[in-house]
Amino acid sequence: MGITLKELAQSLRLSPTTVSRALNGYPEVSEATRWRVIDAARRLNYRPNTRAKGLATGRAQAIGHVIPVTDRHEIVNPVFADFIAGAGETYARAGYDMVLSVVDDDEETQVYRDLVARGTVDGLIVHAPRQRDPRIPLLTELGVPFVVHGRATGTQVPYSWLDINNHRGFRRATAFLLELGHRRIALLNGLEELDFAIRRRRGYADALAEHGIVADPALMASGEMTETNARRAARAMLTLDRPPTAFLASSMILGIGLRHALWEAGLEPGRDVSVIVHDDELSYLGNDDGVPFFTATRSSVREAGRLCGEMLLDLMADPGRAPLTRLMEVDLTLGRSTGPCPTAPRASA
Amino acid sequence: MGITLKELAQSLRLSPTTVSRALNGYPEVSEATRWRVIDAARRLNYRPNTRAKGLATGRAQAIGHVIPVTDRHEIVNPVFADFIAGAGETYARAGYDMVLSVVDDDEETQVYRDLVARGTVDGLIVHAPRQRDPRIPLLTELGVPFVVHGRATGTQVPYSWLDINNHRGFRRATAFLLELGHRRIALLNGLEELDFAIRRRRGYADALAEHGIVADPALMASGEMTETNARRAARAMLTLDRPPTAFLASSMILGIGLRHALWEAGLEPGRDVSVIVHDDELSYLGNDDGVPFFTATRSSVREAGRLCGEMLLDLMADPGRAPLTRLMEVDLTLGRSTGPCPTAPRASA
DNA sequence: TCGCGACCCCAAACCGCTTTGGGCACGCCG
DNA sequence: CGGCGTGCCCAAAGCGGTTTGGGGTCGCGA
């Protein structure tokens, strides 16, 4: 579409070599020439062709994100939007492109192989890791730099990851509910094939265990994180003989479905029932209108995207380096959805 | 990373020419040879290098999506996730990659120029068109195939687009509320710089006008489509001297914020107040648990993504062709959030 | 037997950039 | 004055594919 380097060179009566060097900041050209070149390039709106440059340098200047679409349900996780926005900011600053593949679970490994073998990307972000996720050994074997957003329990080889402290966050949240006197605490979790959901469940169970409570399977739901699923699960739990007095929900969306179910049952969050959600700080689901509605474990997934991007760029700058890891702590922010357990005996003050 | 064409050719004792032709289905090679080549390619896991192929053919085999992030608010529109999932499916089937740029409003034109001049993409999807959107003349001038998701009121030049019938949808929804006896109908809309919001507002106003009602500015809110904004706007409207008895909300998220405000005010949707939302059928916000909660104008944005992708591919296949346009009708599906106006005089049966 | 298409295959040019390996001119030093 | 850096610039060789323009072999008809 645009003008070519050779044409630019001709118009300046210079060789392509010199023009290339001038534009890329090499010292072998005089400052006067460099200036002429840069000026002409701007005037003629010259931009180096991505493919040609990539072919010559061996780098694609692009990062791949493979976002899985769970086969049966066809759910697109809404946190991807914010994560990708964050990562995109980082890439833009560094002059990298982002290439996205939306792909069924079962074609996943093929797509990774493809992206790497065709040289479409220089690095990859792995989303939504599962237990012993096969993508990690695969990418390690392929020798392409990658960063996992999350971790994969049970993986032996070292790898780079950025995760939030799901275990501690949910343990704290559960402990907080226990301190408020709650004993019947329910967990509305994501799919427990996914690593984050496993860790959250453990944090929850560990906190209960510390109080001598065994987690009740009837109070634990796991599934795609949709509003409908949460509403349905909560509704079922509320009809139990001994219904929960408090809920933990793994996402704002689940929290919204839960809230829906509570109101349908005539229960007021914060008074009749306590609720803590995990808040990814999605831009369109702010929980912060003055005092937050939901008490929440909170961590910005957009910031996670930014940081994952930076880690990957660092990794690519020095492929031999040891894996990078980063664990972000999550805040527990108080909202209006939690309160003392109404059925509990008053705590001795 | 992978094996190269030349290497593959050597291992077969053939020339690169023949191997290339065998793999690309040209008739100049014997079927026996073709088979040998294909077999070896699979065995050795050969994939043509994207950049080299692109350089040779002049095509990038990639489509660009520029997703704007409104400068001040930093909102990432959650419908992008589903739209992109849809488009991604189409691209994957056709062997195209998708490159995403997340970019501030103000750098937008630069980014488009860049993507085209660098030859990173062969075609573009334009998201979230505004009135007289400058991107449309720009891309037309650049001569790159593109499809707009939505339309841009006030644009003179013809261009390709796929839109839903926002005007008719909101007019019908408003008319439906009017038939139920509502006269004070509020509109919670998206940013009215955006084309879809303009059309929805017009549909709403037109329906009111047909009943001799002038839209009351106090009943129209417009802003980023976040839960918080909706809740705040609804709360304010409910404290008016003559509060609305019905609401139209431009998205599920707004509907959720609205529902929140209603419940806080002790009002039950469907009985005390009627609510119609626009439902993009986001995968994680299903409105379909048996009978839908919200009465809604409904249209799958994921399907829109699929179709936009197909239109663009068609357009690229024959760049000379006239612009393609497609208007999708929206359904009005009945849920439990609408009912007769409680304060209206009984309609004569 | 010879000529002529088919049928297969190959060498080489090209896509647009980077990068290696000089080459020329000038100034400086011995 | 000759030699030698040094500062600037260029020609040409890739990168890994596609595509153009032959070229050899074989079978068939005259």
JSON list of N, CA, C and O in Angstrom, two decimals, chain A residues 259-291:
[
{"chain": "A", "resi": 259, "resn": "ARG", "atom": "N", "xyz": [-27.02, -12.31, 43.85]},
{"chain": "A", "resi": 259, "resn": "ARG", "atom": "CA", "xyz": [-27.81, -11.20, 44.37]},
{"chain": "A", "resi": 259, "resn": "ARG", "atom": "C", "xyz": [-29.26, -11.31, 43.88]},
{"chain": "A", "resi": 259, "resn": "ARG", "atom": "O", "xyz": [-30.21, -11.09, 44.62]},
{"chain": "A", "resi": 260, "resn": "HIS", "atom": "N", "xyz": [-29.37, -11.68, 42.61]},
{"chain": "A", "resi": 260, "resn": "HIS", "atom": "CA", "xyz": [-30.68, -11.86, 42.01]},
{"chain": "A", "resi": 260, "resn": "HIS", "atom": "C", "xyz": [-31.47, -12.93, 42.78]},
{"chain": "A", "resi": 260, "resn": "HIS", "atom": "O", "xyz": [-32.63, -12.72, 43.17]},
{"chain": "A", "resi": 261, "resn": "ALA", "atom": "N", "xyz": [-30.83, -14.03, 43.02]},
{"chain": "A", "resi": 261, "resn": "ALA", "atom": "CA", "xyz": [-31.49, -15.13, 43.72]},
{"chain": "A", "resi": 261, "resn": "ALA", "atom": "C", "xyz": [-31.87, -14.72, 45.14]},
{"chain": "A", "resi": 261, "resn": "ALA", "atom": "O", "xyz": [-32.95, -15.08, 45.64]},
{"chain": "A", "resi": 262, "resn": "LEU", "atom": "N", "xyz": [-30.99, -13.98, 45.78]},
{"chain": "A", "resi": 262, "resn": "LEU", "atom": "CA", "xyz": [-31.28, -13.56, 47.16]},
{"chain": "A", "resi": 262, "resn": "LEU", "atom": "C", "xyz": [-32.49, -12.67, 47.20]},
{"chain": "A", "resi": 262, "resn": "LEU", "atom": "O", "xyz": [-33.38, -12.82, 48.04]},
{"chain": "A", "resi": 263, "resn": "TRP", "atom": "N", "xyz": [-32.53, -11.73, 46.30]},
{"chain": "A", "resi": 263, "resn": "TRP", "atom": "CA", "xyz": [-33.66, -10.83, 46.30]},
{"chain": "A", "resi": 263, "resn": "TRP", "atom": "C", "xyz": [-34.96, -11.56, 45.97]},
{"chain": "A", "resi": 263, "resn": "TRP", "atom": "O", "xyz": [-36.00, -11.27, 46.53]},
{"chain": "A", "resi": 264, "resn": "GLU", "atom": "N", "xyz": [-34.84, -12.50, 45.07]},
{"chain": "A", "resi": 264, "resn": "GLU", "atom": "CA", "xyz": [-36.03, -13.30, 44.75]},
{"chain": "A", "resi": 264, "resn": "GLU", "atom": "C", "xyz": [-36.52, -14.03, 46.00]},
{"chain": "A", "resi": 264, "resn": "GLU", "atom": "O", "xyz": [-37.71, -14.26, 46.18]},
{"chain": "A", "resi": 265, "resn": "ALA", "atom": "N", "xyz": [-35.57, -14.41, 46.86]},
{"chain": "A", "resi": 265, "resn": "ALA", "atom": "CA", "xyz": [-35.94, -15.13, 48.07]},
{"chain": "A", "resi": 265, "resn": "ALA", "atom": "C", "xyz": [-36.28, -14.17, 49.21]},
{"chain": "A", "resi": 265, "resn": "ALA", "atom": "O", "xyz": [-36.52, -14.60, 50.33]},
{"chain": "A", "resi": 266, "resn": "GLY", "atom": "N", "xyz": [-36.23, -12.89, 48.91]},
{"chain": "A", "resi": 266, "resn": "GLY", "atom": "CA", "xyz": [-36.56, -11.92, 49.94]},
{"chain": "A", "resi": 266, "resn": "GLY", "atom": "C", "xyz": [-35.48, -11.72, 50.98]},
{"chain": "A", "resi": 266, "resn": "GLY", "atom": "O", "xyz": [-35.73, -11.27, 52.09]},
{"chain": "A", "resi": 267, "resn": "LEU", "atom": "N", "xyz": [-34.26, -12.06, 50.61]},
{"chain": "A", "resi": 267, "resn": "LEU", "atom": "CA", "xyz": [-33.15, -11.91, 51.56]},
{"chain": "A", "resi": 267, "resn": "LEU", "atom": "C", "xyz": [-32.30, -10.71, 51.20]},
{"chain": "A", "resi": 267, "resn": "LEU", "atom": "O", "xyz": [-32.00, -10.48, 50.03]},
{"chain": "A", "resi": 268, "resn": "GLU", "atom": "N", "xyz": [-31.92, -9.95, 52.19]},
{"chain": "A", "resi": 268, "resn": "GLU", "atom": "CA", "xyz": [-31.12, -8.77, 51.89]},
{"chain": "A", "resi": 268, "resn": "GLU", "atom": "C", "xyz": [-29.65, -9.03, 52.19]},
{"chain": "A", "resi": 268, "resn": "GLU", "atom": "O", "xyz": [-29.29, -9.38, 53.31]},
{"chain": "A", "resi": 269, "resn": "PRO", "atom": "N", "xyz": [-28.83, -8.82, 51.17]},
{"chain": "A", "resi": 269, "resn": "PRO", "atom": "CA", "xyz": [-27.38, -9.03, 51.36]},
{"chain": "A", "resi": 269, "resn": "PRO", "atom": "C", "xyz": [-26.87, -8.07, 52.43]},
{"chain": "A", "resi": 269, "resn": "PRO", "atom": "O", "xyz": [-27.23, -6.90, 52.43]},
{"chain": "A", "resi": 270, "resn": "GLY", "atom": "N", "xyz": [-26.05, -8.57, 53.31]},
{"chain": "A", "resi": 270, "resn": "GLY", "atom": "CA", "xyz": [-25.48, -7.73, 54.35]},
{"chain": "A", "resi": 270, "resn": "GLY", "atom": "C", "xyz": [-26.28, -7.80, 55.64]},
{"chain": "A", "resi": 270, "resn": "GLY", "atom": "O", "xyz": [-25.74, -7.57, 56.72]},
{"chain": "A", "resi": 271, "resn": "ARG", "atom": "N", "xyz": [-27.54, -8.13, 55.51]},
{"chain": "A", "resi": 271, "resn": "ARG", "atom": "CA", "xyz": [-28.35, -8.25, 56.71]},
{"chain": "A", "resi": 271, "resn": "ARG", "atom": "C", "xyz": [-28.74, -9.71, 56.94]},
{"chain": "A", "resi": 271, "resn": "ARG", "atom": "O", "xyz": [-28.32, -10.33, 57.89]},
{"chain": "A", "resi": 272, "resn": "ASP", "atom": "N", "xyz": [-29.48, -10.26, 55.99]},
{"chain": "A", "resi": 272, "resn": "ASP", "atom": "CA", "xyz": [-29.93, -11.64, 56.15]},
{"chain": "A", "resi": 272, "resn": "ASP", "atom": "C", "xyz": [-28.87, -12.65, 55.74]},
{"chain": "A", "resi": 272, "resn": "ASP", "atom": "O", "xyz": [-28.81, -13.77, 56.25]},
{"chain": "A", "resi": 273, "resn": "VAL", "atom": "N", "xyz": [-28.09, -12.25, 54.77]},
{"chain": "A", "resi": 273, "resn": "VAL", "atom": "CA", "xyz": [-27.10, -13.16, 54.20]},
{"chain": "A", "resi": 273, "resn": "VAL", "atom": "C", "xyz": [-25.87, -12.35, 53.87]},
{"chain": "A", "resi": 273, "resn": "VAL", "atom": "O", "xyz": [-25.98, -11.19, 53.47]},
{"chain": "A", "resi": 274, "resn": "SER", "atom": "N", "xyz": [-24.71, -12.94, 54.06]},
{"chain": "A", "resi": 274, "resn": "SER", "atom": "CA", "xyz": [-23.48, -12.24, 53.69]},
{"chain": "A", "resi": 274, "resn": "SER", "atom": "C", "xyz": [-22.94, -12.74, 52.37]},
{"chain": "A", "resi": 274, "resn": "SER", "atom": "O", "xyz": [-23.06, -13.93, 52.06]},
{"chain": "A", "resi": 275, "resn": "VAL", "atom": "N", "xyz": [-22.34, -11.84, 51.63]},
{"chain": "A", "resi": 275, "resn": "VAL", "atom": "CA", "xyz": [-21.80, -12.20, 50.32]},
{"chain": "A", "resi": 275, "resn": "VAL", "atom": "C", "xyz": [-20.42, -11.57, 50.13]},
{"chain": "A", "resi": 275, "resn": "VAL", "atom": "O", "xyz": [-20.23, -10.39, 50.41]},
{"chain": "A", "resi": 276, "resn": "ILE", "atom": "N", "xyz": [-19.50, -12.40, 49.70]},
{"chain": "A", "resi": 276, "resn": "ILE", "atom": "CA", "xyz": [-18.20, -11.86, 49.25]},
{"chain": "A", "resi": 276, "resn": "ILE", "atom": "C", "xyz": [-17.97, -12.36, 47.83]},
{"chain": "A", "resi": 276, "resn": "ILE", "atom": "O", "xyz": [-18.19, -13.54, 47.55]},
{"chain": "A", "resi": 277, "resn": "VAL", "atom": "N", "xyz": [-17.57, -11.46, 46.97]},
{"chain": "A", "resi": 277, "resn": "VAL", "atom": "CA", "xyz": [-17.30, -11.88, 45.59]},
{"chain": "A", "resi": 277, "resn": "VAL", "atom": "C", "xyz": [-15.84, -11.61, 45.27]},
{"chain": "A", "resi": 277, "resn": "VAL", "atom": "O", "xyz": [-15.15, -10.87, 45.98]},
{"chain": "A", "resi": 278, "resn": "HIS", "atom": "N", "xyz": [-15.39, -12.23, 44.19]},
{"chain": "A", "resi": 278, "resn": "HIS", "atom": "CA", "xyz": [-14.09, -11.82, 43.69]},
{"chain": "A", "resi": 278, "resn": "HIS", "atom": "C", "xyz": [-14.30, -10.79, 42.60]},
{"chain": "A", "resi": 278, "resn": "HIS", "atom": "O", "xyz": [-15.06, -11.02, 41.65]},
{"chain": "A", "resi": 279, "resn": "ASP", "atom": "N", "xyz": [-13.63, -9.67, 42.74]},
{"chain": "A", "resi": 279, "resn": "ASP", "atom": "CA", "xyz": [-13.83, -8.54, 41.83]},
{"chain": "A", "resi": 279, "resn": "ASP", "atom": "C", "xyz": [-12.57, -8.34, 41.00]},
{"chain": "A", "resi": 279, "resn": "ASP", "atom": "O", "xyz": [-11.52, -7.96, 41.50]},
{"chain": "A", "resi": 280, "resn": "ASP", "atom": "N", "xyz": [-12.68, -8.60, 39.69]},
{"chain": "A", "resi": 280, "resn": "ASP", "atom": "CA", "xyz": [-11.54, -8.42, 38.79]},
{"chain": "A", "resi": 280, "resn": "ASP", "atom": "C", "xyz": [-11.38, -6.98, 38.36]},
{"chain": "A", "resi": 280, "resn": "ASP", "atom": "O", "xyz": [-10.56, -6.68, 37.49]},
{"chain": "A", "resi": 281, "resn": "GLU", "atom": "N", "xyz": [-12.18, -6.12, 38.94]},
{"chain": "A", "resi": 281, "resn": "GLU", "atom": "CA", "xyz": [-12.17, -4.71, 38.58]},
{"chain": "A", "resi": 281, "resn": "GLU", "atom": "C", "xyz": [-12.41, -4.51, 37.09]},
{"chain": "A", "resi": 281, "resn": "GLU", "atom": "O", "xyz": [-11.76, -3.70, 36.43]},
{"chain": "A", "resi": 282, "resn": "LEU", "atom": "N", "xyz": [-13.36, -5.26, 36.56]},
{"chain": "A", "resi": 282, "resn": "LEU", "atom": "CA", "xyz": [-13.73, -5.06, 35.17]},
{"chain": "A", "resi": 282, "resn": "LEU", "atom": "C", "xyz": [-14.26, -3.64, 35.00]},
{"chain": "A", "resi": 282, "resn": "LEU", "atom": "O", "xyz": [-15.01, -3.15, 35.84]},
{"chain": "A", "resi": 283, "resn": "SER", "atom": "N", "xyz": [-13.90, -3.04, 33.92]},
{"chain": "A", "resi": 283, "resn": "SER", "atom": "CA", "xyz": [-14.17, -1.62, 33.78]},
{"chain": "A", "resi": 283, "resn": "SER", "atom": "C", "xyz": [-15.66, -1.31, 33.75]},
{"chain": "A", "resi": 283, "resn": "SER", "atom": "O", "xyz": [-16.09, -0.25, 34.17]},
{"chain": "A", "resi": 284, "resn": "TYR", "atom": "N", "xyz": [-16.44, -2.25, 33.28]},
{"chain": "A", "resi": 284, "resn": "TYR", "atom": "CA", "xyz": [-17.87, -1.97, 33.12]},
{"chain": "A", "resi": 284, "resn": "TYR", "atom": "C", "xyz": [-18.68, -2.52, 34.28]},
{"chain": "A", "resi": 284, "resn": "TYR", "atom": "O", "xyz": [-19.90, -2.48, 34.26]},
{"chain": "A", "resi": 285, "resn": "LEU", "atom": "N", "xyz": [-17.99, -3.07, 35.24]},
{"chain": "A", "resi": 285, "resn": "LEU", "atom": "CA", "xyz": [-18.71, -3.65, 36.37]},
{"chain": "A", "resi": 285, "resn": "LEU", "atom": "C", "xyz": [-18.20, -3.08, 37.68]},
{"chain": "A", "resi": 285, "resn": "LEU", "atom": "O", "xyz": [-17.97, -3.79, 38.64]},
{"chain": "A", "resi": 286, "resn": "GLY", "atom": "N", "xyz": [-17.96, -1.79, 37.69]},
{"chain": "A", "resi": 286, "resn": "GLY", "atom": "CA", "xyz": [-17.43, -1.14, 38.87]},
{"chain": "A", "resi": 286, "resn": "GLY", "atom": "C", "xyz": [-18.24, -1.48, 40.10]},
{"chain": "A", "resi": 286, "resn": "GLY", "atom": "O", "xyz": [-19.46, -1.61, 40.05]},
{"chain": "A", "resi": 287, "resn": "ASN", "atom": "N", "xyz": [-17.54, -1.61, 41.20]},
{"chain": "A", "resi": 287, "resn": "ASN", "atom": "CA", "xyz": [-18.17, -1.99, 42.46]},
{"chain": "A", "resi": 287, "resn": "ASN", "atom": "C", "xyz": [-17.93, -0.84, 43.43]},
{"chain": "A", "resi": 287, "resn": "ASN", "atom": "O", "xyz": [-17.85, -1.03, 44.61]},
{"chain": "A", "resi": 288, "resn": "ASP", "atom": "N", "xyz": [-17.82, 0.35, 42.92]},
{"chain": "A", "resi": 288, "resn": "ASP", "atom": "CA", "xyz": [-17.18, 1.41, 43.69]},
{"chain": "A", "resi": 288, "resn": "ASP", "atom": "C", "xyz": [-17.95, 2.69, 43.72]},
{"chain": "A", "resi": 288, "resn": "ASP", "atom": "O", "xyz": [-17.39, 3.77, 43.73]},
{"chain": "A", "resi": 289, "resn": "ASP", "atom": "N", "xyz": [-19.24, 2.62, 43.77]},
{"chain": "A", "resi": 289, "resn": "ASP", "atom": "CA", "xyz": [-20.05, 3.83, 43.78]},
{"chain": "A", "resi": 289, "resn": "ASP", "atom": "C", "xyz": [-20.11, 4.38, 45.20]},
{"chain": "A", "resi": 289, "resn": "ASP", "atom": "O", "xyz": [-21.04, 4.11, 45.94]},
{"chain": "A", "resi": 290, "resn": "GLY", "atom": "N", "xyz": [-19.10, 5.14, 45.58]},
{"chain": "A", "resi": 290, "resn": "GLY", "atom": "CA", "xyz": [-19.00, 5.54, 46.97]},
{"chain": "A", "resi": 290, "resn": "GLY", "atom": "C", "xyz": [-18.50, 4.33, 47.75]},
{"chain": "A", "resi": 290, "resn": "GLY", "atom": "O", "xyz": [-17.39, 3.87, 47.53]},
{"chain": "A", "resi": 291, "resn": "VAL", "atom": "N", "xyz": [-19.33, 3.78, 48.62]},
{"chain": "A", "resi": 291, "resn": "VAL", "atom": "CA", "xyz": [-18.93, 2.55, 49.29]},
{"chain": "A", "resi": 291, "resn": "VAL", "atom": "C", "xyz": [-19.38, 1.37, 48.43]},
{"chain": "A", "resi": 291, "resn": "VAL", "atom": "O", "xyz": [-20.50, 1.34, 47.93]}
]
